[in-house]
Short mmCIF file of C-alpha atoms and ligand atoms in Angstrom, two decimals:
data_model
loop_
_atom_site.label_atom_id
_atom_site.label_comp_id
_atom_site.label_asym_id
_atom_site.label_seq_id
_atom_site.Cartn_x
_atom_site.Cartn_y
_atom_site.Cartn_z
CA MET A 11 63.28 -84.54 85.03
CA THR A 12 61.46 -81.39 83.83
CA LYS A 13 58.84 -80.20 86.29
CA VAL A 14 55.25 -80.88 85.26
CA LYS A 15 53.20 -77.66 85.35
CA ARG A 16 50.00 -78.47 83.50
CA ILE A 17 48.15 -81.68 82.86
CA GLY A 18 44.98 -82.61 80.99
CA VAL A 19 42.45 -85.11 82.30
CA LEU A 20 39.89 -86.96 80.19
CA THR A 21 37.25 -89.64 80.68
CA GLY A 22 36.46 -92.16 77.94
CA GLY A 23 34.14 -95.12 77.31
CA GLY A 24 30.94 -95.78 79.23
CA ASP A 25 30.24 -93.30 82.02
CA ALA A 26 30.56 -94.61 85.56
CA PRO A 27 29.99 -93.29 89.07
CA GLY A 28 33.40 -92.59 90.59
CA LEU A 29 34.84 -90.61 87.67
CA ASN A 30 33.96 -87.21 89.14
CA PRO A 31 35.41 -88.07 92.57
CA ALA A 32 38.59 -89.17 90.73
CA ILE A 33 38.79 -85.83 88.95
CA LYS A 34 38.33 -83.99 92.25
CA GLY A 35 41.04 -86.14 93.88
CA LEU A 36 43.37 -85.44 90.97
CA VAL A 37 42.78 -81.67 90.93
CA TYR A 38 43.15 -81.29 94.70
CA ARG A 39 46.35 -83.29 94.99
CA ALA A 40 47.81 -81.83 91.79
CA SER A 41 47.19 -78.27 92.98
CA GLU A 42 48.85 -79.14 96.29
CA ARG A 43 51.89 -80.22 94.26
CA GLY A 44 51.86 -77.02 92.17
CA ILE A 45 50.29 -78.54 89.04
CA GLU A 46 47.38 -77.04 87.12
CA THR A 47 44.73 -79.32 85.62
CA ASP A 48 42.71 -78.83 82.45
CA GLY A 49 39.58 -80.89 81.82
CA LEU A 50 39.40 -82.28 78.27
CA SER A 51 35.85 -82.91 77.05
CA ASP A 52 34.49 -86.14 75.59
CA GLY A 53 37.45 -88.48 75.92
CA TRP A 54 40.06 -88.74 73.18
CA LEU A 55 37.75 -86.78 70.86
CA SER A 56 38.84 -83.61 72.68
CA LEU A 57 42.39 -84.08 71.41
CA LEU A 58 41.38 -84.68 67.81
CA ASN A 59 39.03 -81.85 67.00
CA PRO A 60 40.02 -78.18 67.32
CA PRO A 61 38.71 -75.80 68.60
CA PHE A 62 39.55 -77.67 71.77
CA ASP A 63 36.97 -77.87 74.50
CA VAL A 64 39.21 -77.35 77.50
CA VAL A 65 37.93 -76.44 80.97
CA PRO A 66 40.41 -75.17 83.58
CA LEU A 67 39.72 -77.21 86.71
CA GLU A 68 40.43 -75.30 89.89
CA ARG A 69 39.70 -76.60 93.37
CA ALA A 70 36.60 -74.38 93.67
CA LYS A 71 35.23 -75.74 90.38
CA VAL A 72 35.46 -79.41 91.38
CA ARG A 73 34.74 -79.01 95.10
CA ARG A 74 31.31 -80.63 94.83
CA TRP A 75 32.12 -83.18 92.08
CA ASP A 76 32.63 -86.07 94.50
CA ARG A 77 28.84 -86.31 94.78
CA ASP A 78 28.14 -86.45 91.03
CA GLY A 79 27.58 -89.61 89.02
CA GLY A 80 28.55 -89.95 85.35
CA THR A 81 31.32 -87.70 84.15
CA ASN A 82 31.14 -83.91 84.19
CA LEU A 83 33.73 -83.86 81.38
CA GLY A 84 31.59 -85.92 79.01
CA SER A 85 32.74 -89.11 77.35
CA SER A 86 33.02 -90.81 73.97
CA ARG A 87 34.19 -94.08 72.52
CA THR A 88 36.78 -92.38 70.27
CA ASN A 89 39.78 -94.38 69.12
CA PRO A 90 42.48 -92.07 67.70
CA PHE A 91 44.13 -95.13 66.12
CA GLN A 92 40.90 -95.94 64.22
CA THR A 93 39.30 -92.61 63.34
CA PRO A 94 36.87 -92.46 60.42
CA ASN A 95 37.82 -90.01 57.65
CA GLU A 96 35.34 -88.31 55.26
CA SER A 97 34.85 -91.52 53.29
CA GLY A 98 34.22 -93.54 56.46
CA GLU A 99 37.59 -95.31 56.24
CA ARG A 100 39.25 -95.73 59.65
CA ILE A 101 42.72 -94.21 59.86
CA ASP A 102 45.42 -93.69 62.49
CA LYS A 103 45.26 -90.11 63.79
CA SER A 104 47.37 -90.68 66.88
CA SER A 105 50.06 -88.28 65.64
CA GLU A 106 47.43 -85.48 65.63
CA VAL A 107 46.60 -86.29 69.24
CA ILE A 108 50.28 -86.11 70.16
CA ALA A 109 50.70 -82.78 68.34
CA ASN A 110 47.58 -81.37 69.99
CA ILE A 111 48.74 -82.33 73.48
CA GLU A 112 51.80 -80.19 72.80
CA LYS A 113 49.75 -77.39 71.22
CA LEU A 114 47.62 -77.21 74.37
CA GLY A 115 50.75 -76.88 76.52
CA LEU A 116 50.04 -80.07 78.45
CA ASP A 117 53.01 -81.74 80.09
CA ALA A 118 51.06 -84.96 80.68
CA VAL A 119 47.65 -86.56 80.30
CA VAL A 120 45.62 -88.49 82.87
CA ALA A 121 43.17 -90.82 81.11
CA CYS A 122 40.32 -92.37 83.10
CA GLY A 123 38.73 -95.35 81.41
CA GLY A 124 38.44 -99.04 80.73
CA GLU A 125 40.28 -101.40 78.39
CA ASP A 126 39.59 -99.23 75.32
CA THR A 127 40.46 -95.78 76.67
CA LEU A 128 43.45 -97.09 78.60
CA GLY A 129 44.43 -99.25 75.63
CA VAL A 130 44.77 -96.02 73.64
CA ALA A 131 46.70 -94.51 76.57
CA ALA A 132 49.08 -97.49 76.57
CA ARG A 133 49.72 -97.16 72.84
CA LEU A 134 50.29 -93.39 73.14
CA SER A 135 52.63 -94.06 76.03
CA GLU A 136 54.64 -96.40 73.75
CA LYS A 137 54.95 -93.41 71.41
CA GLY A 138 56.46 -91.31 74.20
CA VAL A 139 53.40 -89.43 75.52
CA PRO A 140 53.63 -88.91 79.31
CA ILE A 141 50.46 -90.65 80.47
CA ILE A 142 48.85 -92.01 83.63
CA GLY A 143 45.75 -94.21 83.59
CA VAL A 144 42.94 -94.38 86.13
CA PRO A 145 40.90 -97.61 85.94
CA LYS A 146 37.16 -97.27 85.48
CA THR A 147 34.45 -99.65 84.30
CA ILE A 148 31.33 -101.10 85.85
CA ASP A 149 32.42 -104.39 84.25
CA LYS A 150 35.45 -104.66 86.62
CA ASP A 151 37.25 -106.50 83.84
CA LEU A 152 40.54 -104.56 83.65
CA ALA A 153 43.70 -106.57 84.11
CA GLY A 154 46.18 -105.28 86.70
CA THR A 155 43.81 -103.99 89.38
CA ASP A 156 41.32 -105.45 91.86
CA TYR A 157 39.02 -102.45 91.55
CA THR A 158 37.68 -100.31 88.71
CA LEU A 159 35.59 -97.21 89.41
CA GLY A 160 31.86 -97.66 88.98
CA PHE A 161 31.60 -101.33 89.88
CA ASP A 162 30.30 -100.85 93.39
CA SER A 163 27.67 -98.29 92.36
CA ALA A 164 26.50 -100.55 89.53
CA LEU A 165 26.29 -103.41 92.02
CA ARG A 166 24.08 -101.24 94.21
CA ASN A 167 21.89 -100.27 91.23
CA VAL A 168 21.40 -103.81 89.96
CA THR A 169 20.73 -105.15 93.45
CA GLU A 170 18.00 -102.55 93.80
CA VAL A 171 16.42 -103.68 90.51
CA ILE A 172 16.47 -107.31 91.69
CA GLU A 173 14.87 -106.21 94.94
CA ARG A 174 12.16 -104.22 93.17
CA SER A 175 11.45 -107.08 90.78
CA ARG A 176 10.42 -109.34 93.63
CA THR A 177 7.00 -107.83 94.32
CA PRO A 178 5.63 -108.04 90.74
CA ALA A 179 7.24 -111.45 90.21
CA GLY A 180 5.92 -112.74 93.54
CA SER A 181 2.44 -111.31 93.02
CA HIS A 182 2.08 -112.92 89.60
CA GLY A 183 4.15 -116.06 90.03
CA TRP A 184 6.72 -115.27 87.35
CA VAL A 185 10.24 -116.31 86.65
CA GLN A 186 11.83 -112.87 86.44
CA VAL A 187 14.90 -112.82 84.21
CA ILE A 188 17.13 -109.79 84.79
CA GLU A 189 19.84 -108.90 82.26
CA VAL A 190 22.96 -107.19 83.53
CA MET A 191 25.83 -105.50 81.66
CA GLY A 192 29.46 -106.59 81.73
CA ARG A 193 30.22 -107.59 78.15
CA HIS A 194 32.41 -110.70 78.29
CA SER A 195 32.94 -110.70 82.03
CA GLY A 196 30.42 -111.86 84.62
CA HIS A 197 31.63 -110.00 87.72
CA LEU A 198 28.63 -107.67 87.86
CA ALA A 199 26.11 -110.44 87.17
CA LEU A 200 27.66 -112.83 89.68
CA TRP A 201 28.01 -110.41 92.56
CA SER A 202 24.71 -108.59 92.01
CA GLY A 203 23.07 -112.01 91.79
CA VAL A 204 24.57 -112.91 95.15
CA ALA A 205 23.69 -109.51 96.67
CA GLY A 206 20.12 -109.77 95.39
CA GLN A 207 19.93 -113.49 96.22
CA ALA A 208 18.93 -114.58 92.73
CA ASP A 209 18.17 -118.28 92.36
CA ILE A 210 20.20 -118.74 89.18
CA ILE A 211 23.10 -116.67 87.82
CA LEU A 212 24.34 -117.09 84.25
CA ILE A 213 27.71 -115.65 83.29
CA PRO A 214 29.64 -115.34 80.00
CA GLU A 215 32.55 -117.39 81.32
CA HIS A 216 30.50 -120.60 81.43
CA PRO A 217 28.02 -121.43 78.62
CA PHE A 218 24.75 -122.63 80.19
CA ARG A 219 22.35 -125.43 79.30
CA TYR A 220 18.65 -124.67 79.05
CA GLU A 221 17.75 -128.07 80.47
CA LYS A 222 19.78 -127.36 83.57
CA VAL A 223 18.11 -123.98 84.04
CA TYR A 224 14.69 -125.67 83.77
CA ARG A 225 15.71 -128.34 86.27
CA HIS A 226 16.77 -125.71 88.82
CA LEU A 227 13.52 -123.84 88.30
CA ARG A 228 11.55 -127.04 88.87
CA ASP A 229 13.51 -127.78 92.07
CA HIS A 230 12.84 -124.26 93.24
CA LEU A 231 9.23 -123.74 92.16
CA GLY A 232 7.71 -127.20 92.09
CA ASP A 233 5.36 -128.21 89.30
CA SER A 234 3.54 -124.93 88.89
CA THR A 235 3.34 -121.34 90.13
CA SER A 236 -0.30 -120.93 89.12
CA HIS A 237 -3.42 -121.38 91.24
CA PRO A 238 -3.65 -123.33 93.54
CA ARG A 239 -0.04 -122.83 94.58
CA ASP A 240 2.06 -125.41 96.32
CA PRO A 241 2.84 -123.88 99.76
CA GLN A 242 6.05 -125.93 99.94
CA HIS A 243 7.61 -123.86 97.15
CA PRO A 244 8.26 -120.17 96.55
CA ARG A 245 5.80 -118.35 94.29
CA TYR A 246 8.43 -116.94 91.94
CA SER A 247 12.04 -117.08 90.94
CA VAL A 248 14.75 -114.57 89.99
CA VAL A 249 17.35 -115.36 87.32
CA VAL A 250 20.23 -112.96 86.70
CA VAL A 251 21.82 -113.28 83.28
CA ALA A 252 24.86 -111.40 82.02
CA GLU A 253 24.38 -109.72 78.63
CA GLY A 254 27.33 -111.76 77.32
CA ALA A 255 26.05 -115.12 78.61
CA CYS A 256 25.45 -117.73 75.99
CA ALA A 257 23.78 -121.14 75.85
CA GLU A 258 26.01 -124.11 74.98
CA ASP A 259 24.08 -124.59 71.76
CA GLY A 260 23.29 -120.90 71.25
CA GLU A 261 25.06 -117.76 70.21
CA LEU A 262 25.87 -114.35 71.67
CA ILE A 263 22.77 -112.14 71.46
CA ILE A 264 23.53 -108.76 69.94
CA THR A 265 21.28 -105.72 70.02
CA ASP A 266 23.24 -103.68 67.47
CA ASP A 267 25.88 -105.21 65.23
CA ARG A 268 27.42 -101.91 64.14
CA HIS A 269 30.86 -102.18 65.67
CA ASP A 270 32.29 -99.16 67.50
CA ALA A 271 35.80 -97.80 66.92
CA PHE A 272 37.16 -100.49 69.23
CA GLY A 273 35.42 -103.30 67.36
CA HIS A 274 32.61 -103.93 69.87
CA ALA A 275 29.05 -104.77 68.88
CA ARG A 276 26.40 -103.82 71.49
CA LEU A 277 25.25 -106.88 73.39
CA GLY A 278 21.72 -107.35 74.71
CA GLY A 279 18.60 -109.46 74.48
CA ILE A 280 19.56 -112.76 76.11
CA ALA A 281 17.05 -112.15 78.96
CA GLU A 282 14.11 -112.09 76.55
CA VAL A 283 15.40 -115.12 74.66
CA LEU A 284 15.66 -117.01 77.94
CA ALA A 285 12.24 -115.85 79.21
CA ARG A 286 10.59 -117.04 75.97
CA ARG A 287 12.31 -120.39 76.17
CA ILE A 288 11.18 -120.80 79.80
CA MET A 289 7.59 -120.03 78.78
CA SER A 290 7.62 -122.46 75.88
CA ASP A 291 9.51 -125.32 77.55
CA THR A 292 8.26 -125.21 81.19
CA PRO A 293 4.93 -124.65 82.97
CA TYR A 294 6.11 -121.26 84.26
CA ASP A 295 5.25 -117.77 83.14
CA ALA A 296 8.33 -115.57 82.71
CA ARG A 297 9.20 -111.91 82.22
CA SER A 298 12.44 -110.25 81.21
CA VAL A 299 13.99 -106.91 82.05
CA ILE A 300 17.19 -105.38 80.72
CA VAL A 301 18.57 -103.13 83.44
CA GLY A 302 20.42 -101.14 80.76
CA HIS A 303 22.18 -97.83 81.21
CA PRO A 304 20.55 -96.89 84.55
CA GLN A 305 22.85 -99.49 86.11
CA ARG A 306 25.66 -97.00 85.39
CA GLY A 307 23.55 -94.14 86.79
CA GLY A 308 23.02 -92.22 90.00
CA PRO A 309 25.48 -90.85 92.52
CA PRO A 310 28.69 -92.73 93.31
CA SER A 311 28.46 -95.20 96.19
CA PRO A 312 30.66 -94.56 99.25
CA VAL A 313 33.20 -97.08 97.88
CA ASP A 314 33.33 -95.28 94.52
CA ARG A 315 33.76 -91.92 96.25
CA ILE A 316 36.61 -93.23 98.39
CA MET A 317 38.30 -95.17 95.58
CA GLY A 318 37.71 -92.25 93.18
CA VAL A 319 39.40 -89.55 95.25
CA MET A 320 42.22 -91.95 96.19
CA PHE A 321 42.81 -93.03 92.58
CA GLY A 322 42.79 -89.38 91.44
CA ALA A 323 45.23 -88.29 94.15
CA ARG A 324 47.53 -91.25 93.38
CA ALA A 325 47.50 -90.27 89.70
CA ALA A 326 48.51 -86.71 90.65
CA ASP A 327 51.42 -88.06 92.70
CA ALA A 328 52.54 -90.23 89.78
CA VAL A 329 52.47 -87.18 87.50
CA ALA A 330 54.38 -85.03 90.00
CA GLU A 331 57.02 -87.74 90.29
CA GLY A 332 57.23 -88.19 86.51
CA ASP A 333 56.33 -91.87 86.85
CA PHE A 334 54.62 -92.14 83.46
CA GLY A 335 53.31 -95.07 81.44
CA LYS A 336 51.53 -96.39 84.52
CA MET A 337 48.01 -97.13 85.68
CA VAL A 338 46.82 -96.63 89.24
CA SER A 339 46.01 -100.03 90.65
CA SER A 340 44.41 -101.28 93.81
CA ARG A 341 44.93 -104.44 95.72
CA GLY A 342 41.68 -104.91 97.63
CA ILE A 343 38.77 -102.50 97.89
CA ALA A 344 38.26 -99.57 100.27
CA PRO A 345 38.74 -99.35 103.15
CA ALA A 346 41.06 -102.40 103.02
CA CYS A 347 43.07 -101.44 99.98
CA ASP A 348 46.62 -100.70 98.92
CA LEU A 349 47.24 -98.48 95.91
CA SER A 350 50.21 -98.80 93.63
CA LEU A 351 51.20 -98.17 90.02
CA VAL A 352 51.39 -100.91 87.39
CA ASP A 353 52.63 -100.74 83.84
CA ILE A 354 49.77 -99.42 81.70
CA SER A 355 50.57 -101.96 78.97
CA MET A 356 49.00 -104.56 81.29
CA VAL A 357 45.56 -103.58 79.98
CA LEU A 358 46.44 -104.45 76.38
CA GLY A 359 44.91 -107.57 74.88
CA LYS A 360 43.42 -109.14 77.98
CA ILE A 361 40.46 -108.73 80.29
CA ASP A 362 39.86 -109.95 83.80
CA THR A 363 36.99 -112.45 83.96
CA VAL A 364 35.35 -114.51 86.68
CA ASP A 365 37.60 -117.31 87.88
CA VAL A 366 35.11 -120.11 87.25
CA ALA A 367 37.13 -122.85 88.89
CA ARG A 368 37.41 -120.86 92.12
CA LEU A 369 34.08 -119.06 92.28
CA TYR A 370 31.35 -120.46 90.07
CA ASP A 371 29.32 -123.58 90.72
CA THR A 372 28.84 -124.87 87.18
CA ASP A 373 26.20 -127.31 88.36
CA ARG A 374 24.05 -124.94 90.39
CA TYR A 375 24.78 -121.83 88.30
CA HIS A 376 25.62 -119.80 91.40
CA LEU A 377 28.49 -118.69 93.60
CA LYS A 378 30.25 -121.76 94.95
CA GLY A 379 29.70 -122.82 98.51
CA LEU A 380 26.45 -121.01 99.28
CA GLY A 381 24.14 -123.98 99.09
CA MET A 382 21.87 -122.02 96.76
O1 F6P B 9 31.89 -101.34 79.30
C1 F6P B 9 30.86 -100.74 79.97
C2 F6P B 9 29.53 -101.10 79.38
O2 F6P B 9 28.55 -100.55 80.24
C3 F6P B 9 29.32 -102.60 79.13
O3 F6P B 9 28.97 -103.27 80.30
C4 F6P B 9 28.25 -102.57 78.08
O4 F6P B 9 28.25 -103.73 77.27
C5 F6P B 9 28.62 -101.38 77.26
O5 F6P B 9 29.35 -100.52 78.10
C6 F6P B 9 27.42 -100.65 76.73
O6 F6P B 9 27.84 -99.75 75.78
P1 F6P B 9 27.07 -98.39 75.45
O7 F6P B 9 27.27 -97.50 76.62
O8 F6P B 9 27.77 -97.88 74.25
O9 F6P B 9 25.64 -98.74 75.22
#
């Protein structure tokens, strides 16, 4: 095995708190093992477009990064296997990426990302590029790991929005519908709904029925939330809906149907659709809010700091040992967690979604077993 001397690290896809702690963990442990780290800007884009935007990452440079949200390296949703040329046609430029890794004198690449970024990493690994993946996404939908960086901070952010929605909703007697990210997986909606004690939680894994939502609202709120109020019932209700949730007789609501390089349209708008339906079909007034990108914002939570530095350090060890083609994986979540390496190809073609049979009460639209 030839000794690894220099590696490049990049962050791709949606930003997430926990990425900067991971970079710090990587740089510290790599330097301890005699490896230099270069930061590559803006995800896979950095390896496609010379002049290359490369930042040498020494310990002193990243010393404070554990406290920073987002990614200090920048990010993009670039897919080297589907790169638009001058005429807008998407072509495979992966061989340029491979050549540029060599040109930059990098012995290996550490890619931090979700199914798209790590999907590219897996395909480059198949082509012989020495690669390690670090799992990140607020959606927590990556196969092969219990934890993905950013999830816990997003949970904190959404819970805070639910909490802050209570005073306006309670003062005015609204049904407050709160839309949460997560694409086709409902982890963030489900667990933020539990943390914020929402009355109804709608997830992509189980198409909902409007009539059932109305029935739950009626059970919760009584006949009316307007004056004079029924003291036996709460004055308002909170509904958490995942952006990818869909009614049985409805369709996925899309905010922008231009597909990105990985084939994704931007989801969004189901909260407003639901709020309008509640207003037209029930006696209740309703409001909607899309939490949007701030749910990925702010400093990393303690869990994301711990998992970040541990994931980064584990990636550095994998590099030092030449154990390529792997993704850092966690069984459990800090502090009760065990890290290991899994084959990076595990992320290809599948996502981890909520286990409906085990966790979701399809009658009450809530976490099973809570009596909510
Ligand atoms: O995958 C992370 C995520 O935040 C999804 O939950 C969401 O659907 C998507 O990214 C939003 O994409 P963008 O950041 O391009 O608006």
